GROMACS .gro file of C-alpha atoms in nm:
model
  474
    1MET     CA    1  11.286   8.706   8.396
    2VAL     CA    2  11.530   8.465   8.591
    3TRP     CA    3  11.497   8.098   8.603
    4ARG     CA    4  11.697   7.881   8.823
    5TYR     CA    5  11.674   7.501   8.753
    6HIS     CA    6  11.613   7.312   9.057
    7ALA     CA    7  11.706   6.914   8.967
    8ILE     CA    8  11.452   6.644   9.050
    9PRO     CA    9  11.502   6.293   9.127
   10ILE     CA   10  11.375   6.065   8.895
   11GLY     CA   11  11.149   5.867   9.157
   12GLU     CA   12  10.982   6.232   9.294
   13ALA     CA   13  10.924   6.333   8.921
   14TRP     CA   14  10.775   6.009   8.903
   15ARG     CA   15  10.572   6.031   9.174
   16LYS     CA   16  10.478   6.388   9.056
   17GLY     CA   17  10.337   6.207   8.753
   18SER     CA   18  10.599   6.390   8.500
   19ASP     CA   19  10.518   6.169   8.185
   20ALA     CA   20  10.836   6.252   8.065
   21TYR     CA   21  11.025   6.110   8.280
   22GLN     CA   22  10.821   5.807   8.290
   23ASN     CA   23  10.852   5.770   7.913
   24LEU     CA   24  11.232   5.828   7.964
   25ILE     CA   25  11.266   5.501   8.248
   26ARG     CA   26  11.038   5.304   8.025
   27VAL     CA   27  11.296   5.365   7.721
   28LEU     CA   28  11.590   5.288   7.920
   29MET     CA   29  11.428   4.975   8.063
   30PHE     CA   30  11.339   4.854   7.704
   31ALA     CA   31  11.707   4.938   7.621
   32VAL     CA   32  11.853   4.764   7.934
   33ARG     CA   33  11.660   4.438   7.835
   34LYS     CA   34  11.769   4.444   7.495
   35PHE     CA   35  12.122   4.530   7.553
   36ARG     CA   36  12.110   4.167   7.770
   37GLN     CA   37  11.969   3.973   7.513
   38GLY     CA   38  12.226   4.113   7.246
   39VAL     CA   39  12.505   4.037   7.471
   40ASN     CA   40  12.344   3.689   7.504
   41LEU     CA   41  12.293   3.651   7.120
   42MET     CA   42  12.581   3.813   6.983
   43LEU     CA   43  12.392   4.174   6.922
   44ASN     CA   44  12.455   4.247   6.563
   45ARG     CA   45  12.546   4.577   6.496
   46LYS     CA   46  12.243   4.669   6.264
   47ARG     CA   47  12.024   4.613   6.623
   48MET     CA   48  12.283   4.800   6.852
   49PHE     CA   49  12.229   5.138   6.635
   50ILE     CA   50  11.863   5.101   6.667
   51ILE     CA   51  11.902   5.104   7.045
   52CYS     CA   52  12.097   5.336   7.088
   53GLY     CA   53  11.858   5.574   6.847
   54VAL     CA   54  11.573   5.514   7.093
   55VAL     CA   55  11.792   5.626   7.390
   56LEU     CA   56  11.910   5.920   7.183
   57MET     CA   57  11.530   6.012   7.087
   58ALA     CA   58  11.436   5.981   7.466
   59LEU     CA   59  11.696   6.274   7.551
   60PRO     CA   60  11.464   6.561   7.450
   61MET     CA   61  11.203   6.398   7.663
   62PHE     CA   62  11.446   6.413   7.996
   63VAL     CA   63  11.547   6.773   7.895
   64LEU     CA   64  11.179   6.890   7.876
   65SER     CA   65  11.134   6.729   8.205
   66HIS     CA   66  11.385   6.996   8.370
   67ALA     CA   67  11.246   7.242   8.176
   68VAL     CA   68  10.890   7.187   8.348
   69TYR     CA   69  11.041   7.230   8.683
   70ALA     CA   70  11.271   7.530   8.619
   71GLN     CA   71  11.135   7.754   8.899
   72THR     CA   72  11.161   8.152   8.954
   73GLU     CA   73  11.324   8.222   9.292
   74VAL     CA   74  11.211   8.472   9.538
   75GLN     CA   75  11.430   8.571   9.779
   76PHE     CA   76  11.250   8.709  10.121
   77TRP     CA   77  11.457   8.867  10.363
   78SER     CA   78  11.323   8.934  10.704
   79ASN     CA   79  11.372   8.915  11.113
   80PHE     CA   80  11.123   8.599  11.109
   81GLY     CA   81  11.383   8.383  11.295
   82THR     CA   82  11.201   8.312  11.657
   83PRO     CA   83  11.084   7.969  11.657
   84ALA     CA   84  10.703   8.111  11.579
   85THR     CA   85  10.772   8.308  11.303
   86SER     CA   86  11.021   8.056  11.150
   87GLU     CA   87  10.754   7.782  11.156
   88PHE     CA   88  10.495   8.031  10.984
   89MET     CA   89  10.738   8.076  10.747
   90ARG     CA   90  10.757   7.739  10.668
   91VAL     CA   91  10.400   7.657  10.662
   92LEU     CA   92  10.320   7.977  10.409
   93ILE     CA   93  10.644   7.884  10.193
   94LYS     CA   94  10.524   7.514  10.159
   95ALA     CA   95  10.115   7.616  10.095
   96PHE     CA   96  10.241   7.900   9.819
   97GLU     CA   97  10.500   7.664   9.695
   98GLN     CA   98  10.227   7.461   9.599
   99GLU     CA   99   9.966   7.653   9.497
  100GLN     CA  100  10.268   7.813   9.252
  101PRO     CA  101  10.501   7.528   9.174
  102ASP     CA  102  10.696   7.733   8.936
  103ILE     CA  103  10.815   7.982   9.205
  104LYS     CA  104  11.041   7.910   9.490
  105VAL     CA  105  11.070   8.076   9.786
  106VAL     CA  106  11.380   8.168   9.945
  107HIS     CA  107  11.367   8.300  10.321
  108ARG     CA  108  11.643   8.461  10.469
  109ALA     CA  109  11.618   8.506  10.864
  110ILE     CA  110  11.832   8.801  11.020
  111PRO     CA  111  11.890   8.897  11.323
  112ASP     CA  112  11.683   9.208  11.424
  113ASP     CA  113  11.966   9.433  11.521
  114MET     CA  114  12.143   9.366  11.185
  115LEU     CA  115  11.836   9.369  10.971
  116TYR     CA  116  11.861   9.770  10.885
  117SER     CA  117  12.216   9.765  10.799
  118THR     CA  118  12.181   9.393  10.599
  119VAL     CA  119  11.884   9.553  10.392
  120ARG     CA  120  12.023   9.855  10.328
  121ASN     CA  121  12.400   9.738  10.202
  122ALA     CA  122  12.186   9.470   9.977
  123LEU     CA  123  11.959   9.737   9.839
  124LEU     CA  124  12.281   9.926   9.706
  125GLY     CA  125  12.423   9.643   9.540
  126ASN     CA  126  12.320   9.500   9.191
  127ASP     CA  127  12.192   9.179   9.339
  128PRO     CA  128  11.934   9.241   9.598
  129PRO     CA  129  11.672   8.993   9.713
  130GLU     CA  130  11.333   9.004   9.563
  131ILE     CA  131  11.149   9.111   9.892
  132VAL     CA  132  11.291   9.325  10.209
  133GLN     CA  133  11.133   9.337  10.539
  134HIS     CA  134  11.221   9.722  10.689
  135ASP     CA  135  11.014   9.970  10.933
  136GLY     CA  136  10.847  10.178  10.709
  137TYR     CA  137  10.790  10.529  10.777
  138GLN     CA  138  11.141  10.745  10.756
  139GLN     CA  139  11.316  10.383  10.562
  140VAL     CA  140  11.046  10.367  10.320
  141ARG     CA  141  11.089  10.752  10.233
  142ASP     CA  142  11.503  10.710  10.233
  143TYR     CA  143  11.443  10.402  10.023
  144ALA     CA  144  11.171  10.557   9.763
  145GLN     CA  145  11.374  10.857   9.711
  146ALA     CA  146  11.627  10.618   9.662
  147GLY     CA  147  11.495  10.447   9.394
  148VAL     CA  148  11.572  10.120   9.538
  149ILE     CA  149  11.215   9.998   9.580
  150MET     CA  150  10.937   9.951   9.356
  151ASP     CA  151  10.624  10.147   9.330
  152LEU     CA  152  10.348   9.938   9.472
  153THR     CA  153  10.033  10.185   9.399
  154ASP     CA  154   9.849   9.950   9.153
  155TRP     CA  155   9.926   9.606   9.384
  156TRP     CA  156   9.792   9.852   9.666
  157GLU     CA  157   9.501   9.980   9.521
  158SER     CA  158   9.391   9.636   9.393
  159HIS     CA  159   9.442   9.481   9.729
  160GLU     CA  160   9.326   9.778   9.978
  161ASP     CA  161   9.028   9.638  10.115
  162ARG     CA  162   9.213   9.361  10.291
  163PHE     CA  163   9.364   9.608  10.519
  164VAL     CA  164   9.266   9.819  10.823
  165PRO     CA  165   9.136  10.184  10.710
  166ALA     CA  166   9.498  10.339  10.848
  167ALA     CA  167   9.726  10.092  10.671
  168ARG     CA  168   9.795  10.374  10.386
  169GLY     CA  169   9.996  10.687  10.515
  170SER     CA  170  10.292  10.770  10.641
  171ASN     CA  171  10.438  10.426  10.702
  172ASN     CA  172  10.441  10.326  10.324
  173GLU     CA  173  10.402  10.661  10.120
  174TYR     CA  174  10.647  10.857   9.962
  175GLY     CA  175  10.497  11.125   9.718
  176GLY     CA  176  10.145  11.028   9.713
  177ARG     CA  177  10.280  10.671   9.614
  178VAL     CA  178  10.242  10.347   9.791
  179TYR     CA  179  10.602  10.174   9.827
  180SER     CA  180  10.545   9.892  10.099
  181VAL     CA  181  10.285   9.652  10.236
  182PRO     CA  182  10.235   9.663  10.599
  183TRP     CA  183  10.209   9.354  10.811
  184THR     CA  184  10.196   9.375  11.165
  185LEU     CA  185   9.997   9.634  11.348
  186VAL     CA  186  10.100   9.744  11.736
  187VAL     CA  187   9.898   9.972  11.943
  188GLY     CA  188  10.117  10.135  12.223
  189ASN     CA  189   9.836  10.257  12.459
  190PRO     CA  190   9.815   9.905  12.700
  191VAL     CA  191   9.980   9.933  13.085
  192PHE     CA  192   9.961   9.574  13.166
  193TYR     CA  193   9.922   9.495  13.541
  194ASN     CA  194   9.929   9.208  13.811
  195VAL     CA  195   9.558   9.120  13.863
  196ARG     CA  196   9.640   8.965  14.211
  197MET     CA  197   9.861   9.212  14.338
  198LEU     CA  198   9.602   9.470  14.270
  199GLU     CA  199   9.329   9.228  14.417
  200GLU     CA  200   9.534   9.166  14.756
  201ALA     CA  201   9.577   9.553  14.783
  202GLY     CA  202   9.209   9.645  14.754
  203LEU     CA  203   9.257   9.836  14.423
  204GLU     CA  204   9.095   9.868  14.107
  205PRO     CA  205   9.262   9.933  13.789
  206PRO     CA  206   9.263  10.341  13.750
  207GLN     CA  207   9.075  10.516  13.513
  208THR     CA  208   9.184  10.838  13.524
  209TRP     CA  209   9.583  10.990  13.580
  210ASP     CA  210   9.511  11.082  13.946
  211GLU     CA  211   9.361  10.730  14.025
  212PHE     CA  212   9.704  10.594  13.870
  213VAL     CA  213   9.909  10.821  14.095
  214GLU     CA  214   9.709  10.719  14.385
  215ILE     CA  215   9.745  10.367  14.368
  216MET     CA  216  10.127  10.398  14.270
  217GLU     CA  217  10.172  10.599  14.599
  218ASP     CA  218   9.965  10.304  14.742
  219PHE     CA  219  10.229  10.031  14.641
  220LYS     CA  220  10.534  10.296  14.724
  221SER     CA  221  10.402  10.322  15.081
  222ARG     CA  222  10.432   9.897  15.078
  223GLY     CA  223  10.787   9.894  14.960
  224ILE     CA  224  10.705   9.782  14.594
  225ASP     CA  225  10.820   9.982  14.259
  226PRO     CA  226  10.519  10.049  14.079
  227ILE     CA  227  10.684  10.043  13.761
  228GLY     CA  228  10.896   9.788  13.590
  229PHE     CA  229  11.114   9.992  13.400
  230GLY     CA  230  11.459   9.973  13.214
  231ASN     CA  231  11.537  10.232  12.965
  232LYS     CA  232  11.920  10.146  12.900
  233GLU     CA  233  11.827  10.155  12.456
  234GLY     CA  234  11.636  10.464  12.535
  235TRP     CA  235  11.309  10.340  12.338
  236PRO     CA  236  11.103  10.243  12.639
  237GLY     CA  237  11.143  10.640  12.775
  238MET     CA  238  11.008  10.750  12.428
  239GLN     CA  239  10.684  10.534  12.473
  240TRP     CA  240  10.632  10.670  12.819
  241TRP     CA  241  10.699  11.029  12.689
  242MET     CA  242  10.448  10.966  12.392
  243GLN     CA  243  10.136  10.894  12.624
  244PHE     CA  244  10.223  11.265  12.783
  245LEU     CA  245  10.279  11.428  12.451
  246LEU     CA  246   9.910  11.264  12.305
  247GLN     CA  247   9.720  11.424  12.607
  248THR     CA  248   9.891  11.779  12.609
  249CYS     CA  249   9.932  11.791  12.260
  250GLY     CA  250   9.708  11.591  12.041
  251ALA     CA  251   9.744  11.344  11.773
  252ASP     CA  252   9.698  11.634  11.503
  253LYS     CA  253   9.970  11.822  11.643
  254VAL     CA  254  10.195  11.553  11.697
  255ASN     CA  255  10.160  11.439  11.334
  256ALA     CA  256  10.237  11.777  11.229
  257LEU     CA  257  10.514  11.784  11.423
  258MET     CA  258  10.681  11.493  11.254
  259ALA     CA  259  10.577  11.610  10.901
  260ARG     CA  260  10.725  11.935  10.920
  261ASP     CA  261  10.914  11.993  10.582
  262GLU     CA  262  11.072  12.364  10.651
  263PRO     CA  263  11.333  12.419  10.918
  264GLY     CA  264  11.171  12.641  11.209
  265MET     CA  265  10.811  12.614  11.078
  266ALA     CA  266  10.563  12.565  11.347
  267PRO     CA  267  10.444  12.354  11.544
  268LYS     CA  268  10.792  12.350  11.756
  269TRP     CA  269  10.914  12.057  11.978
  270THR     CA  270  10.989  12.401  12.225
  271ASP     CA  271  10.628  12.476  12.264
  272PRO     CA  272  10.545  12.478  12.616
  273ASP     CA  273  10.259  12.205  12.583
  274VAL     CA  274  10.550  11.999  12.428
  275VAL     CA  275  10.752  12.063  12.696
  276ARG     CA  276  10.489  11.991  12.950
  277SER     CA  277  10.457  11.680  12.822
  278ALA     CA  278  10.813  11.589  12.908
  279GLU     CA  279  10.798  11.713  13.265
  280TYR     CA  280  10.528  11.464  13.310
  281TYR     CA  281  10.767  11.194  13.182
  282VAL     CA  282  11.045  11.334  13.424
  283ASP     CA  283  10.802  11.352  13.748
  284LEU     CA  284  10.723  10.996  13.681
  285PHE     CA  285  11.090  10.911  13.784
  286ARG     CA  286  11.151  11.176  14.018
  287SER     CA  287  10.853  11.040  14.245
  288GLY     CA  288  11.009  10.711  14.250
  289TYR     CA  289  10.744  10.524  14.057
  290PHE     CA  290  10.985  10.340  13.811
  291SER     CA  291  11.174  10.034  13.953
  292VAL     CA  292  11.525  10.069  14.044
  293GLY     CA  293  11.750  10.084  13.827
  294ALA     CA  294  11.554  10.271  13.570
  295THR     CA  295  11.859  10.429  13.405
  296SER     CA  296  12.104  10.118  13.406
  297ASN     CA  297  11.868   9.818  13.343
  298ASP     CA  298  11.708   9.756  12.984
  299TYR     CA  299  11.366   9.681  12.842
  300GLN     CA  300  11.409   9.305  12.916
  301THR     CA  301  11.494   9.359  13.290
  302GLY     CA  302  11.213   9.571  13.335
  303ALA     CA  303  10.968   9.329  13.179
  304ALA     CA  304  11.139   9.052  13.398
  305LEU     CA  305  11.062   9.239  13.685
  306PHE     CA  306  10.706   9.261  13.604
  307MET     CA  307  10.650   8.850  13.495
  308ALA     CA  308  10.850   8.784  13.824
  309GLU     CA  309  10.567   8.989  14.026
  310ARG     CA  310  10.796   9.220  14.183
  311THR     CA  311  10.622   9.528  14.015
  312PRO     CA  312  10.225   9.543  13.927
  313PHE     CA  313  10.275   9.795  13.632
  314PHE     CA  314  10.438   9.763  13.314
  315HIS     CA  315  10.404   9.988  13.027
  316ALA     CA  316  10.466   9.858  12.652
  317GLY     CA  317  10.291   9.829  12.302
  318SER     CA  318  10.088   9.530  12.199
  319PHE     CA  319  10.412   9.337  12.098
  320PHE     CA  320  10.462   9.273  12.461
  321LEU     CA  321  10.207   8.996  12.396
  322GLN     CA  322  10.418   8.798  12.236
  323LEU     CA  323  10.603   8.666  12.500
  324ASP     CA  324  10.507   8.351  12.722
  325PHE     CA  325  10.391   8.476  13.019
  326PRO     CA  326  10.456   8.266  13.316
  327PRO     CA  327  10.128   8.022  13.384
  328ALA     CA  328  10.082   8.142  13.732
  329LEU     CA  329  10.085   8.495  13.618
  330GLU     CA  330   9.745   8.669  13.679
  331TRP     CA  331   9.758   8.956  13.432
  332ASP     CA  332   9.537   9.210  13.190
  333TRP     CA  333   9.558   9.531  13.089
  334PHE     CA  334   9.402   9.891  13.072
  335GLU     CA  335   9.427  10.182  12.862
  336PHE     CA  336   9.681  10.453  12.971
  337PRO     CA  337   9.499  10.686  13.181
  338ARG     CA  338   9.369  11.007  13.085
  339ILE     CA  339   9.481  11.289  13.250
  340GLU     CA  340   9.181  11.513  13.336
  341THR     CA  341   9.315  11.842  13.332
  342GLU     CA  342   9.486  11.849  13.008
  343PRO     CA  343   9.314  11.926  12.667
  344HIS     CA  344   9.365  11.603  12.512
  345GLY     CA  345   9.310  11.414  12.796
  346LEU     CA  346   8.971  11.301  12.959
  347GLY     CA  347   8.738  11.225  12.686
  348LYS     CA  348   8.963  11.208  12.403
  349LYS     CA  349   9.043  10.896  12.256
  350ASP     CA  350   9.367  10.932  12.073
  351ILE     CA  351   9.605  10.623  12.038
  352ILE     CA  352   9.927  10.532  11.942
  353MET     CA  353   9.928  10.296  11.629
  354SER     CA  354  10.234  10.188  11.416
  355PHE     CA  355  10.277   9.921  11.168
  356LEU     CA  356  10.620   9.777  11.237
  357TYR     CA  357  10.685   9.546  10.976
  358ASN     CA  358  10.681   9.624  10.635
  359PHE     CA  359  10.768   9.427  10.287
  360SER     CA  360  10.865   9.606   9.969
  361VAL     CA  361  10.990   9.467   9.655
  362THR     CA  362  11.306   9.568   9.550
  363GLU     CA  363  11.329   9.799   9.234
  364ARG     CA  364  11.654   9.585   9.064
  365SER     CA  365  11.459   9.241   9.106
  366GLN     CA  366  11.375   9.059   8.799
  367ASN     CA  367  11.147   8.867   8.970
  368LYS     CA  368  10.896   9.142   9.046
  369GLU     CA  369  10.583   8.960   8.942
  370ALA     CA  370  10.657   8.636   9.128
  371ALA     CA  371  10.748   8.871   9.393
  372LEU     CA  372  10.388   9.038   9.409
  373LYS     CA  373  10.237   8.674   9.369
  374PHE     CA  374  10.385   8.580   9.727
  375LEU     CA  375  10.293   8.928   9.890
  376GLU     CA  376   9.936   8.866   9.786
  377PHE     CA  377   9.951   8.523   9.882
  378MET     CA  378  10.093   8.631  10.254
  379THR     CA  379   9.824   8.870  10.296
  380ARG     CA  380   9.518   8.669  10.263
  381PRO     CA  381   9.308   8.720  10.597
  382GLU     CA  382   9.337   8.263  10.626
  383TRP     CA  383   9.722   8.353  10.634
  384ALA     CA  384   9.721   8.683  10.835
  385ARG     CA  385   9.495   8.452  11.102
  386GLU     CA  386   9.746   8.185  11.114
  387TRP     CA  387  10.064   8.457  11.191
  388VAL     CA  388   9.805   8.583  11.449
  389ARG     CA  389   9.744   8.247  11.634
  390LEU     CA  390  10.126   8.129  11.587
  391VAL     CA  391  10.309   8.458  11.671
  392LYS     CA  392  10.062   8.613  11.875
  393SER     CA  393  10.091   8.949  11.726
  394ASN     CA  394   9.840   9.182  11.543
  395VAL     CA  395   9.829   9.221  11.184
  396ALA     CA  396   9.743   9.500  10.935
  397VAL     CA  397   9.532   9.281  10.764
  398GLN     CA  398   9.167   9.345  10.865
  399ASP     CA  399   9.059   8.994  10.865
  400GLY     CA  400   9.331   8.875  11.041
  401ASN     CA  401   9.250   8.962  11.414
  402THR     CA  402   8.967   8.744  11.493
  403PRO     CA  403   8.914   8.639  11.829
  404ASP     CA  404   8.928   8.247  11.741
  405VAL     CA  405   9.271   8.307  11.695
  406MET     CA  406   9.364   8.570  11.951
  407SER     CA  407   9.361   8.592  12.324
  408ASP     CA  408   9.076   8.805  12.496
  409GLN     CA  409   9.355   9.038  12.570
  410ALA     CA  410   9.479   9.085  12.257
  411TYR     CA  411   9.148   9.084  12.110
  412ARG     CA  412   9.032   9.390  12.349
  413LEU     CA  413   9.369   9.606  12.223
  414MET     CA  414   9.250   9.590  11.854
  415GLU     CA  415   8.905   9.697  11.973
  416LEU     CA  416   9.050  10.069  12.095
  417LEU     CA  417   9.112  10.120  11.703
  418GLY     CA  418   8.711  10.173  11.637
  419PRO     CA  419   8.660  10.491  11.901
  420ALA     CA  420   9.023  10.626  11.839
  421THR     CA  421   8.963  11.017  11.768
  422GLY     CA  422   9.336  11.005  11.595
  423TYR     CA  423   9.664  10.782  11.515
  424VAL     CA  424  10.007  10.846  11.608
  425PRO     CA  425  10.314  10.623  11.511
  426PHE     CA  426  10.606  10.583  11.732
  427LEU     CA  427  10.813  10.892  11.669
  428ASP     CA  428  11.174  10.678  11.614
  429GLY     CA  429  11.042  10.533  11.288
  430ASN     CA  430  10.887  10.837  11.166
  431LEU     CA  431  11.136  11.062  11.223
  432PRO     CA  432  11.526  11.099  11.070
  433PRO     CA  433  11.758  10.850  11.299
  434THR     CA  434  11.951  11.226  11.375
  435VAL     CA  435  11.621  11.266  11.567
  436GLY     CA  436  11.440  10.956  11.652
  437GLU     CA  437  11.730  10.703  11.749
  438ASP     CA  438  11.955  10.991  11.865
  439LYS     CA  439  11.801  11.294  12.017
  440ILE     CA  440  11.506  11.144  12.184
  441TYR     CA  441  11.636  10.809  12.258
  442ASN     CA  442  11.955  10.947  12.417
  443GLY     CA  443  11.749  11.289  12.583
  444SER     CA  444  11.513  11.005  12.747
  445MET     CA  445  11.774  10.881  12.941
  446ALA     CA  446  11.967  11.239  12.989
  447VAL     CA  447  11.649  11.377  13.168
  448LEU     CA  448  11.606  11.093  13.416
  449THR     CA  449  12.009  11.136  13.475
  450GLY     CA  450  11.980  11.495  13.545
  451GLU     CA  451  12.201  11.577  13.251
  452MET     CA  452  11.911  11.777  13.060
  453THR     CA  453  11.608  11.959  13.155
  454PRO     CA  454  11.277  11.902  13.027
  455GLU     CA  455  11.351  12.226  12.783
  456GLU     CA  456  11.666  12.129  12.677
  457TRP     CA  457  11.566  11.824  12.540
  458MET     CA  458  11.279  11.956  12.378
  459LYS     CA  459  11.537  12.202  12.212
  460SER     CA  460  11.777  11.936  12.140
  461ILE     CA  461  11.511  11.760  11.929
  462GLU     CA  462  11.414  12.058  11.787
  463ASP     CA  463  11.762  12.164  11.620
  464ALA     CA  464  11.831  11.831  11.526
  465HIS     CA  465  11.468  11.805  11.322
  466ASN     CA  466  11.551  12.122  11.158
  467ARG     CA  467  11.897  12.021  11.077
  468ALA     CA  468  11.778  11.712  10.932
  469ILE     CA  469  11.479  11.884  10.731
  470SER     CA  470  11.763  12.150  10.594
  471ASP     CA  471  11.976  11.857  10.467
  472THR     CA  472  11.647  11.668  10.282
  473VAL     CA  473  11.588  12.016  10.154
  474ASP     CA  474  11.958  12.066  10.041
   0.00000   0.00000   0.00000
């Protein structure tokens, strides 16, 4: 265990009730009084030696008082740098250190676009922090395989009842062992809509895909772009495509696609039902349902069009609820409409659910026990609820998502989990980067610009996935 010594001012130690410090102060005050008397009385040498001896006797108590306040330091790295997440970490750490005064937690907030590279470089070094945040899924498998994060299976099995039932799986496992603790839970099925715009048009939220198409045609005929959308980053297009993939293939097949461990094994990304899902996505663009600038604007621009009431619809995961909505905006959400003609459409309840923030204890950390204590404290239901209240983000802690700390819209999203017939995480995090962040992101743009057909897009994913599997096997 590594101990770092944090000097505490004498006055603060006195207030904390440090007997050692108080005794030292009393001795020093006594010595000063006697010294002054000695000057006035021409203090003899014998008395001076006595006073010096008393002071020397007090020194061990001074040293002891510092030892009492020696603290184990836990470095915690995350992307929690927004006002809400920073405030959560401040109150969390303060409360933890009051309960565990021998442990000091130092939080480092890393910009989101630098988190992956910063954490990866630290894990490969000789002095990593105690706890790191990552995306789970493929990252947890890569880190576990490299031996740079700690096996948390024993800790998990002692605390598993805190978490939602699906919290253990591809997001935090490698080789049947648990290597990370999930924190945020994202539901990927809501379509957000402008209540006022639908009411003024005399329309109701759709129940089926055909009804949704009719409503979008109605708005388009009025000169209004139906969907706020910007796909510059590639992942917004992936999320739209995934909704169709769930309905043409079903959750079981989608999970089987991601879990393949032999090149060319079935199922394949080039299967007809997979290609058909891509065709639905492309048809949205060709039909003019996406806002102008769909291939040049980014995600934030698409969201801003919805917030400014220039489009009636916007699709995103539940993380969208973290934004500050304009007070005048009347909004709600409906579950992504089901396609009646698809085998996994109407009557099915397969949903997208991902655990986006995950925490691991580093294998090279010398303060693992202290790190585990902090994770235990952080994942208590009362702190999970505090996160939900401050950050407006759902958590993987089962008793953290309660109606007293959530909006009605957010709580209803959590209710989708109960009747769900299957779960699928976001593809990009559960596949190697050469597949998820390369072929899927770039392909979701290329099929809109006409550079690729849906068939070519799926073939590029299939080929890249086979190469990634071969590299892992080799």
